[in-house]
mmCIF file of C-alpha atoms in Angstrom:
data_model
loop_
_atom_site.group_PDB
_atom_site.id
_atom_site.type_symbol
_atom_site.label_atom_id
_atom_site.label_comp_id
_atom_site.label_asym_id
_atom_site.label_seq_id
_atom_site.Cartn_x
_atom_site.Cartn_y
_atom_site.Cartn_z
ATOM 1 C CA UNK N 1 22.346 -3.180 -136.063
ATOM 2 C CA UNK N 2 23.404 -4.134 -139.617
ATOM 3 C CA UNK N 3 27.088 -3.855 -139.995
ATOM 4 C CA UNK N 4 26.278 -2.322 -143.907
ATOM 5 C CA UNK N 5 26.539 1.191 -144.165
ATOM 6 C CA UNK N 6 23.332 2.712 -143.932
ATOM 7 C CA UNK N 7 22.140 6.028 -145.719
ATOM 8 C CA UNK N 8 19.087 8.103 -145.173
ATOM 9 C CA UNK N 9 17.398 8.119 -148.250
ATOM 10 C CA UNK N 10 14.394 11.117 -147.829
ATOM 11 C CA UNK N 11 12.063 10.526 -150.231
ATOM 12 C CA UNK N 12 7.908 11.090 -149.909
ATOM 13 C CA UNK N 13 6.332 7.727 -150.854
ATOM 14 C CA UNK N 14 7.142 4.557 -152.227
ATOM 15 C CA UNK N 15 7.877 5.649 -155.947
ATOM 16 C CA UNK N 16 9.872 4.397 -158.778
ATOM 17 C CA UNK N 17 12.847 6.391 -157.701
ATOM 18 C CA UNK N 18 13.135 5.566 -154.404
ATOM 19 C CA UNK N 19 12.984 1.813 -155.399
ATOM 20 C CA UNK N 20 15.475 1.956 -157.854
ATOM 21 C CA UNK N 21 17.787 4.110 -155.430
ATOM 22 C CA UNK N 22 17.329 1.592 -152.788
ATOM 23 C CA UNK N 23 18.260 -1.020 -154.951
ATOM 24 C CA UNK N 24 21.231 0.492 -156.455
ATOM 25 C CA UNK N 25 22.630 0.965 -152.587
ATOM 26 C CA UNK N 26 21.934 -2.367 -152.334
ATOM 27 C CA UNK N 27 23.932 -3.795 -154.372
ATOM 28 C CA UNK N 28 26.602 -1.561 -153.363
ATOM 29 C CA UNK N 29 26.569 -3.354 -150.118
ATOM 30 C CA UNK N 30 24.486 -0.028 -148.504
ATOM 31 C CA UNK N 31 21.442 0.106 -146.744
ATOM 32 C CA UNK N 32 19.158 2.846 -147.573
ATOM 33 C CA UNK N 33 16.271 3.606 -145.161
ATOM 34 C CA UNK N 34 13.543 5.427 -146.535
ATOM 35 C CA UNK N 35 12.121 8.051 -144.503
ATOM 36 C CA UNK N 36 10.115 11.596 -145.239
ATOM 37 C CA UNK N 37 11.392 14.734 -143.684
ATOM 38 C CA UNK N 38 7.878 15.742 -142.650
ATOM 39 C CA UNK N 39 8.698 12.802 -140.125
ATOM 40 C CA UNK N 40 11.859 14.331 -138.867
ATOM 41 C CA UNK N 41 12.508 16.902 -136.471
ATOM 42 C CA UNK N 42 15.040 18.163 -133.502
ATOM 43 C CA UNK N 43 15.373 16.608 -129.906
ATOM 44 C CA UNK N 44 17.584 19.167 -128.183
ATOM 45 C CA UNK N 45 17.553 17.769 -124.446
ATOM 46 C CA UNK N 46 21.579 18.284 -123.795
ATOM 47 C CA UNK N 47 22.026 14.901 -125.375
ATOM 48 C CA UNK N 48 22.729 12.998 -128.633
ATOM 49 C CA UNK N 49 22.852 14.571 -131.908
ATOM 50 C CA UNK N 50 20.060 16.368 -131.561
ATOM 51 C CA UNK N 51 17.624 15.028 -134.637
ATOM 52 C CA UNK N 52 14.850 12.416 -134.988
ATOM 53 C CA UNK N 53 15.569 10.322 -137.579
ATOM 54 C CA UNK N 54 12.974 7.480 -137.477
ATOM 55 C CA UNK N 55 14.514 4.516 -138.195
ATOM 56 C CA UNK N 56 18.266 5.531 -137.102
ATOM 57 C CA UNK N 57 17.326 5.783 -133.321
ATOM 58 C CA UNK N 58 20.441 7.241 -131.684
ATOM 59 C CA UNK N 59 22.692 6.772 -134.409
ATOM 60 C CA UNK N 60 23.732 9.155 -137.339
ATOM 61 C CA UNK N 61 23.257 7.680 -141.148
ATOM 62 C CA UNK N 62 26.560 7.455 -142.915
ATOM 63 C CA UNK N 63 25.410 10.038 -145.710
ATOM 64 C CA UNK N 64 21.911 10.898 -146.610
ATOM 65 C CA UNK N 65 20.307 11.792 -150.285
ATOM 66 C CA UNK N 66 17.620 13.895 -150.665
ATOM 67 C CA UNK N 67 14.981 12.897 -153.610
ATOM 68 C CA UNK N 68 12.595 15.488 -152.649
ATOM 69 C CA UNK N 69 11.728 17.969 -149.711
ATOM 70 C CA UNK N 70 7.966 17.364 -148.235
ATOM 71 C CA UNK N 71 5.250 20.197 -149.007
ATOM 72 C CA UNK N 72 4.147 22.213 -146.059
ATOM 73 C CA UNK N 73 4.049 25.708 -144.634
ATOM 74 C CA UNK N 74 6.824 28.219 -144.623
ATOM 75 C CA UNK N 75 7.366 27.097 -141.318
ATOM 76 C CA UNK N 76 7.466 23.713 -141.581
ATOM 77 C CA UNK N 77 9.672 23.748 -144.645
ATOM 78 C CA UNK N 78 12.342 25.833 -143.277
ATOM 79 C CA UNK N 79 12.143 23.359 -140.495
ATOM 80 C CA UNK N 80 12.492 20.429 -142.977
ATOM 81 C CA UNK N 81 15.744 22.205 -144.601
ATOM 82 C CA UNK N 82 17.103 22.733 -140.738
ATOM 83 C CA UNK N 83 17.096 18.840 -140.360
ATOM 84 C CA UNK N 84 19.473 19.032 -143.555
ATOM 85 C CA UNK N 85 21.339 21.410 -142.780
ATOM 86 C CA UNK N 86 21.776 19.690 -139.175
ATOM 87 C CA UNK N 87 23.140 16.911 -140.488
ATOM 88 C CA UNK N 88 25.590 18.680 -142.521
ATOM 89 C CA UNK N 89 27.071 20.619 -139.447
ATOM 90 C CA UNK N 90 27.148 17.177 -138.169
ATOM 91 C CA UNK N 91 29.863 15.770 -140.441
ATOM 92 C CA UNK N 92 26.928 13.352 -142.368
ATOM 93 C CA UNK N 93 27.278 13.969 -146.505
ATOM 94 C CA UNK N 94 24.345 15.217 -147.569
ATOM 95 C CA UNK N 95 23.134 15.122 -151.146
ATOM 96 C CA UNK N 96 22.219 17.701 -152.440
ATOM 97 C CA UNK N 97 22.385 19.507 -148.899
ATOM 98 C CA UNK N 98 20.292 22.174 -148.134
ATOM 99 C CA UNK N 99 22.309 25.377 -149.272
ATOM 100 C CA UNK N 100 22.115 23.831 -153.170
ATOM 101 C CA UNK N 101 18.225 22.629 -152.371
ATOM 102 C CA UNK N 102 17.785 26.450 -151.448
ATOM 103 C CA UNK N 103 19.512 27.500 -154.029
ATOM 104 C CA UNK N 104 18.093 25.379 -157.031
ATOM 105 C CA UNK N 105 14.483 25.829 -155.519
ATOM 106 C CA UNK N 106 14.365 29.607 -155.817
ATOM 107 C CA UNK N 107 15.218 29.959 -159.558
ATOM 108 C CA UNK N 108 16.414 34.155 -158.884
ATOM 109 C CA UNK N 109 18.948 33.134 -157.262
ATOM 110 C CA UNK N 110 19.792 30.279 -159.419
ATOM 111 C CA UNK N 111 20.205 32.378 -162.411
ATOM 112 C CA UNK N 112 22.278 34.816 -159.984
ATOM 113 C CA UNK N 113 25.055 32.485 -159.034
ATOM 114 C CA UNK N 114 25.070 31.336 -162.509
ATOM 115 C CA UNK N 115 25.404 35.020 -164.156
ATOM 116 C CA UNK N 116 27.733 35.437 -161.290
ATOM 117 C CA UNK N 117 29.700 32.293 -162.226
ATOM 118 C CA UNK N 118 30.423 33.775 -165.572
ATOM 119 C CA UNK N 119 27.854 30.949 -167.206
ATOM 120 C CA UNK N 120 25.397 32.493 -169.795
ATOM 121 C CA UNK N 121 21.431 32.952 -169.437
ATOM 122 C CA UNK N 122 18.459 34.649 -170.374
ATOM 123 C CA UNK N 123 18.382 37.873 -169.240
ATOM 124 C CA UNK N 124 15.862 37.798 -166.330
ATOM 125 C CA UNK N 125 13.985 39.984 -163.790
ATOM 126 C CA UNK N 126 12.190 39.710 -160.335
ATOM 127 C CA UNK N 127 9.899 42.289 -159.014
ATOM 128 C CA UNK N 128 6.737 41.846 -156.485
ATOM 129 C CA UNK N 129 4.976 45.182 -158.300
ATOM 130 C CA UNK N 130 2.916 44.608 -161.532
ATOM 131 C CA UNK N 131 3.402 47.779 -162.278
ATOM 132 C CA UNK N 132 7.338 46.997 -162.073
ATOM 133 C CA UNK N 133 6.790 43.707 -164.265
ATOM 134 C CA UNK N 134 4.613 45.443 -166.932
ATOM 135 C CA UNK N 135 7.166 48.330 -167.498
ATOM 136 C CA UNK N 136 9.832 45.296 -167.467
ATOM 137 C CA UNK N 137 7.558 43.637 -170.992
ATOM 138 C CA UNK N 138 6.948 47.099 -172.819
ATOM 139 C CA UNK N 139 10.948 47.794 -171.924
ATOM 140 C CA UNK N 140 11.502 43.852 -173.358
ATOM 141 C CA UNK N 141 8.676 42.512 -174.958
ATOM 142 C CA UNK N 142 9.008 42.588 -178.701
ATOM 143 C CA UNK N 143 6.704 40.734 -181.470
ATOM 144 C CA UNK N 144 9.193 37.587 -182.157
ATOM 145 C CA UNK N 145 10.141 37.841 -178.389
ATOM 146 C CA UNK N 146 7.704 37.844 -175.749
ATOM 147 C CA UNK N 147 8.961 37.153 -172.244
ATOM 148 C CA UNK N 148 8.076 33.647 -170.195
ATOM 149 C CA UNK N 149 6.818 34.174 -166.671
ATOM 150 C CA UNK N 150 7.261 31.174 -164.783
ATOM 151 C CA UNK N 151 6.651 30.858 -160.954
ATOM 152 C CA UNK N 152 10.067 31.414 -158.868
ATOM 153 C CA UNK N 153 9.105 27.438 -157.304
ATOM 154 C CA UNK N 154 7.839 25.124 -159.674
ATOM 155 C CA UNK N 155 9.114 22.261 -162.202
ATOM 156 C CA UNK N 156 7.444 20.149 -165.134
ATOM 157 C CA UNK N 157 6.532 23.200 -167.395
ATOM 158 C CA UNK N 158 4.097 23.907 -164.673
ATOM 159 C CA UNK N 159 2.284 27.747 -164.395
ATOM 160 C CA UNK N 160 4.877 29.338 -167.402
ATOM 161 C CA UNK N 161 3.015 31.416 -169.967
ATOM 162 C CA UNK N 162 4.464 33.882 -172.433
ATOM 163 C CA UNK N 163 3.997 37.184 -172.170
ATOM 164 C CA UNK N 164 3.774 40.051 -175.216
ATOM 165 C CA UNK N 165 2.112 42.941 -173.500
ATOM 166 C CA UNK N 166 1.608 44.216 -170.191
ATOM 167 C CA UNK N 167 -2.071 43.159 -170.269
ATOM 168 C CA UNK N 168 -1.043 39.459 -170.084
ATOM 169 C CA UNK N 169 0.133 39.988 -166.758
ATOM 170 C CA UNK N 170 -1.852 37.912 -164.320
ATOM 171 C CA UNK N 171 -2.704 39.731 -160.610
ATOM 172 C CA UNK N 172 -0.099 39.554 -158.030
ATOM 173 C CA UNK N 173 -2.300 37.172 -155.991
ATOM 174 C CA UNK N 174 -2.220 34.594 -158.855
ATOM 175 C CA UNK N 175 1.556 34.393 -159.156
ATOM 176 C CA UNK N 176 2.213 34.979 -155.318
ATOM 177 C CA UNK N 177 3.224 38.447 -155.423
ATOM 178 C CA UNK N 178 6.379 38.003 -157.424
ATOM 179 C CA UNK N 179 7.144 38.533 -161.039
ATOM 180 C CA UNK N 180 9.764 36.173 -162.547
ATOM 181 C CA UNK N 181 10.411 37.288 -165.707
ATOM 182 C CA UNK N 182 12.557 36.026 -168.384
ATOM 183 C CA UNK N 183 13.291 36.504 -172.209
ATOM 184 C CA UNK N 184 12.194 34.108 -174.625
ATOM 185 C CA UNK N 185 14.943 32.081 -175.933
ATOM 186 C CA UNK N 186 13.976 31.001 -179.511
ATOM 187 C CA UNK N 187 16.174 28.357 -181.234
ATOM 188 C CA UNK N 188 17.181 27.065 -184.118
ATOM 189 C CA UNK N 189 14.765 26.026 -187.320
ATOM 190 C CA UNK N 190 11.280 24.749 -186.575
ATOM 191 C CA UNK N 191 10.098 23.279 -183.707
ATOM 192 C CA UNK N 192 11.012 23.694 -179.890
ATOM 193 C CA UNK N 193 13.998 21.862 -178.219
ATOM 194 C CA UNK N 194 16.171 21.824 -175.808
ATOM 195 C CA UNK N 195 18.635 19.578 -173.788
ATOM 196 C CA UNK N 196 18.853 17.935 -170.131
ATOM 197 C CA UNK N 197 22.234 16.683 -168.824
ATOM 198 C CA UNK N 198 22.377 14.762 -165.870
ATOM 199 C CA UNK N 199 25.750 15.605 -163.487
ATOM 200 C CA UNK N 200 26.534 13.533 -160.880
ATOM 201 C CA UNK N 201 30.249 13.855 -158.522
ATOM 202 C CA UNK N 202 31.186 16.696 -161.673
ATOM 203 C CA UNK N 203 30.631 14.592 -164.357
ATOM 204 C CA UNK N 204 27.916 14.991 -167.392
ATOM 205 C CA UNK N 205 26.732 11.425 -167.202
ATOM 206 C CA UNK N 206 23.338 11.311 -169.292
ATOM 207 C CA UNK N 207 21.912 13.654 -171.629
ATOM 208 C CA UNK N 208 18.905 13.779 -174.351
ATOM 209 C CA UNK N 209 17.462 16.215 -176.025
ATOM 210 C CA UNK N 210 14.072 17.304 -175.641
ATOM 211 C CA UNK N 211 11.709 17.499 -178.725
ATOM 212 C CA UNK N 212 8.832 19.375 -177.313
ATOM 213 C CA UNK N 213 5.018 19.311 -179.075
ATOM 214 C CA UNK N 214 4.945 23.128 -177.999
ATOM 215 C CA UNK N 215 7.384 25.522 -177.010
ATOM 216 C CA UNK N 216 7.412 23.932 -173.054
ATOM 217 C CA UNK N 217 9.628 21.326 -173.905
ATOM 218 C CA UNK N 218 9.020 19.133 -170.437
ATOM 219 C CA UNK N 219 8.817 15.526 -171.056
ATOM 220 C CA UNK N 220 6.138 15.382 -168.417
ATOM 221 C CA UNK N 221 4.005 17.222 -171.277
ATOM 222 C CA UNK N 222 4.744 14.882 -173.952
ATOM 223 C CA UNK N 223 7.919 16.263 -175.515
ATOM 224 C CA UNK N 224 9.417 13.051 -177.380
ATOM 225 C CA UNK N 225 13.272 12.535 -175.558
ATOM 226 C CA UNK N 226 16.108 11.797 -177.781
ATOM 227 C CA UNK N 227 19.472 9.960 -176.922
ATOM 228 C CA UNK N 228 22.813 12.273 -177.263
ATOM 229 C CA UNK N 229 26.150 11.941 -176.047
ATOM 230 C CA UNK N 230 26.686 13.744 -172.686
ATOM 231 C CA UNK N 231 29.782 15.364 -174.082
ATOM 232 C CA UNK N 232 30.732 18.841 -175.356
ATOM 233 C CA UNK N 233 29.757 22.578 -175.283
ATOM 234 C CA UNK N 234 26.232 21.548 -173.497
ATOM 235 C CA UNK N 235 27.692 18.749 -171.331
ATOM 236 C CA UNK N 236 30.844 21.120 -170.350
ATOM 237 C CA UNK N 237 28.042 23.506 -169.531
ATOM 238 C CA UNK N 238 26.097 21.519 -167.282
ATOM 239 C CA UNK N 239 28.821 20.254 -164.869
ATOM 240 C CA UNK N 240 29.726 24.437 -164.593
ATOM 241 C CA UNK N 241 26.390 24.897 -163.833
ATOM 242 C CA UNK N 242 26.171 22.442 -161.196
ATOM 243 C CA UNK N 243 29.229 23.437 -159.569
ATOM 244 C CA UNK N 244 27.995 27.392 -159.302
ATOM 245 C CA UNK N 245 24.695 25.887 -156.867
ATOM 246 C CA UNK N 246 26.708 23.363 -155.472
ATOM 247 C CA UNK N 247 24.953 20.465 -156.255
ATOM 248 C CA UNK N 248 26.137 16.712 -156.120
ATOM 249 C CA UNK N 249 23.675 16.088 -158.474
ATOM 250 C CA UNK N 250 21.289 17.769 -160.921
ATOM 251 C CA UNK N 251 19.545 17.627 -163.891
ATOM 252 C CA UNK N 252 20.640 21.358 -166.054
ATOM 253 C CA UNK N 253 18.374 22.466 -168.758
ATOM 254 C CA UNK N 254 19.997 24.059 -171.531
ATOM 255 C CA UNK N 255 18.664 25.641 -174.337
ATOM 256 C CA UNK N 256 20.556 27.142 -177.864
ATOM 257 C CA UNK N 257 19.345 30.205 -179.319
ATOM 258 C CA UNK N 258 18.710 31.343 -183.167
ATOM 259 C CA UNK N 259 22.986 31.862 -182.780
ATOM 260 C CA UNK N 260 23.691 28.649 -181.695
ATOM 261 C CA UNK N 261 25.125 30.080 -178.551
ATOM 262 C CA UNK N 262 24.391 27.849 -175.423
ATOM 263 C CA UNK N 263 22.461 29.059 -172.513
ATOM 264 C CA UNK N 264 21.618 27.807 -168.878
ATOM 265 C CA UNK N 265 17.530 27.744 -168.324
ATOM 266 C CA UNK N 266 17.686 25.587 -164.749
ATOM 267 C CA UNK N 267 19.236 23.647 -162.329
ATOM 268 C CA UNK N 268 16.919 21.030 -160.761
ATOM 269 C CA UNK N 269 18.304 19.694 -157.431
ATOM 270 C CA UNK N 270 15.941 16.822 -157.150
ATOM 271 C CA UNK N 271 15.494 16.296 -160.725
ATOM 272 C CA UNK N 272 13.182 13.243 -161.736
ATOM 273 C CA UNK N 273 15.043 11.235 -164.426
ATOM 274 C CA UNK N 274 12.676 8.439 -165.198
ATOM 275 C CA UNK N 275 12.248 9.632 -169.065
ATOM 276 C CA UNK N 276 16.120 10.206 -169.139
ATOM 277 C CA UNK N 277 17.068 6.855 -167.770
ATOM 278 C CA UNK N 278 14.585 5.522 -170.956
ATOM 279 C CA UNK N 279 16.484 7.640 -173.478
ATOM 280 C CA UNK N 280 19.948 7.566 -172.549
ATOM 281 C CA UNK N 281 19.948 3.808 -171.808
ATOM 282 C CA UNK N 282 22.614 4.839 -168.370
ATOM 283 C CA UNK N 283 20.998 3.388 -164.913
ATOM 284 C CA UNK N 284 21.284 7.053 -163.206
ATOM 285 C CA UNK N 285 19.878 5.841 -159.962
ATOM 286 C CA UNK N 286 23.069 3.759 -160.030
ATOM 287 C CA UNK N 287 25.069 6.573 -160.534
ATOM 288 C CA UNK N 288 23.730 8.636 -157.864
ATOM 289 C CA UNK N 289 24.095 5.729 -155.665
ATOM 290 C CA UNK N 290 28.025 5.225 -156.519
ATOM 291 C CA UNK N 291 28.470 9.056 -156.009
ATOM 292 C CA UNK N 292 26.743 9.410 -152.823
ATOM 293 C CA UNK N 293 28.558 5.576 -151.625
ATOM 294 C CA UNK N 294 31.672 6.793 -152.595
ATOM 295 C CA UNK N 295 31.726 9.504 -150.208
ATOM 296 C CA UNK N 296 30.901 7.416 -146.929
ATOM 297 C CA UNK N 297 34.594 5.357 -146.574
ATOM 298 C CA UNK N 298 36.197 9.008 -147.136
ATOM 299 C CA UNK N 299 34.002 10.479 -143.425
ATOM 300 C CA UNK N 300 34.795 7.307 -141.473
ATOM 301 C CA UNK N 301 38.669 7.710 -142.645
ATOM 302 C CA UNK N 302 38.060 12.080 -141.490
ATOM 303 C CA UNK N 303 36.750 10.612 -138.323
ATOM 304 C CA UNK N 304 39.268 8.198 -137.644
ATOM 305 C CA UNK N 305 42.103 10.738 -138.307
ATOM 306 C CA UNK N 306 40.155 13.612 -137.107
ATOM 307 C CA UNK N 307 39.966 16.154 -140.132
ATOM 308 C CA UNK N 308 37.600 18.514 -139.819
ATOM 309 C CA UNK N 309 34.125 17.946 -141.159
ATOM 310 C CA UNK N 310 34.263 20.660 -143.867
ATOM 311 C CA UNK N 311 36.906 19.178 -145.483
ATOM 312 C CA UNK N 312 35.053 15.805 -146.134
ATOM 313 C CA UNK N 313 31.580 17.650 -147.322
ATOM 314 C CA UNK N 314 33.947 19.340 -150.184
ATOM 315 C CA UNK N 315 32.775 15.610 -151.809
ATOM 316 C CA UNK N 316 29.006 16.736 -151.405
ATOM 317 C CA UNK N 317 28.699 19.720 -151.978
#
């Protein structure tokens, strides 16, 4: 057994994320064992903790970090997020645990805690009926301000389309049965543009604004990513909007209108940062790594003096 702390690190594949994440721990003096959580599951035979963690055999990690959730059924997911939240009930700091995971994932409720937060958005709507969705666009549609229907799970500008008339509606089947409707948030001047802040521990610690080549301004489909200061209105944004999920970490979209007033578009849980990192110039996988380090001497102390667990995941959300 190495005497380094070790930390689960559950991540799907060998990708540049992981490795840099693995390194950062590193040279924090922390192990981090890579494992997938399709590999994971419960062992409840009256003793141990319960989970199989490969590569942790009876033991617990000292915190875990979650860069993305395996694929599967309903089923198996839902299993997946039990081994998370497991771990949490356990007294193991989890990042981002599996209440902000659920939360990010499912962007209706995102935009609910946020509204509910006091934090401003796009007006938005979620219905299952097509008939419900298309009286929703005549209601909101107008000519400079069509509505974007974007898939309630999804990320990289993936399956949104704008919508200016009930006709554009797709069937139910091809969007799952739900409607996810929002307005149209046009900014200012020419072009399309908005910004992505990286928080980490409450802090805005990267940010760059996205110059998109359409009005999906994802990186992923070529937008060119500028440097900017994670400070100010946007930044000050992004850390509330992290906070109303409950995330360690995130990457917040954020988008000004033709006003200039700021609004919150997402809050990715497991946000990739690789075209971030490039812009910014910050090592962000060495961030997350400090963050999610910090908060393993601070559950050995709770142990030792025998505070209860909840107070110690207050650190990780």
């Amino acid at each position: 057994m190495s005497a380094a702390p070790r930390v689960a690190l559950f991540a799907d594949g060998d990708d540049g994320h992981a490795r840099r994440l693995i390194r950062s721990f590193a040279a924090l003096g922390v192990e981090a064992v890579r494992l997938s959580l399709k590999d994971c599951g419960f062992s409840l035979a009256g003793n141990g903790h319960g989970l199989e963690l490969p590569g942790f055999g009876a033991a617990l990690p000292d915190a875990a970090l979650v860069r993305s959730v395996s694929a599967g059924s309903f089923e198996q997911v839902t299993a997946r997020l039990g081994v998370l939240h497991a771990l949490r009930e356990l007294g193991v700091p989890v990042c981002n645990d599996a209440r902000a995971i659920e939360r990010c994932v499912d962007k209706s409720m995102t935009i609910f805690l946020l509204q509910a937060a006091g934090l401003p958005t796009p007006p938005t709507w979620t219905v299952e009926s097509r008939d419900a969705a298309a009286a929703i666009v005549r209601r909101e549609a107008r000519s400079d301000r069509p509505l974007v229907l974007k898939p309630l799970f999804g990320s990289r500008g993936r399956g949104l389309k704008l919508i200016a008339d009930g006709a554009d509606l797709p069937a139910a089947d091809e969007v799952a049965g739900l409607y996810y409707l929002q307005h149209y948030v046009a900014g200012q001047g020419a072009g399309w543009r908005d910004w992505r802040v990286f928080v980490g521990g409450g802090r805005a610690e990267a940010a760059m604004i996205r110059h998109g080549v359409e009005w999906r301004t994802n990186a992923a489909l070529g937008a060119r990513c500028e440097k900017v200061a994670a400070e100010g209105v946007f930044a000050d944004l992004a850390v509330a909007a992290a906070a109303a999920v409950a995330a360690g970490y995130a990457g917040v979209d954020i988008i000004a209108d033709r006003d200039g007033r700021h609004l919150v578009l997402e809050v990715n849980s497991m946000p990739a940062w690789q075209a971030l990192g490039r812009a910014s110039g910050i090592d962000i996988a060495g961030a997350i790594a400090r963050f999610v380090a910090g908060a393993i001497p601070r559950r050995k102390e709770s142990a030792r003096l025998s505070i209860p667990a909840a107070a110690v995941l207050d650190v990780v959300p």
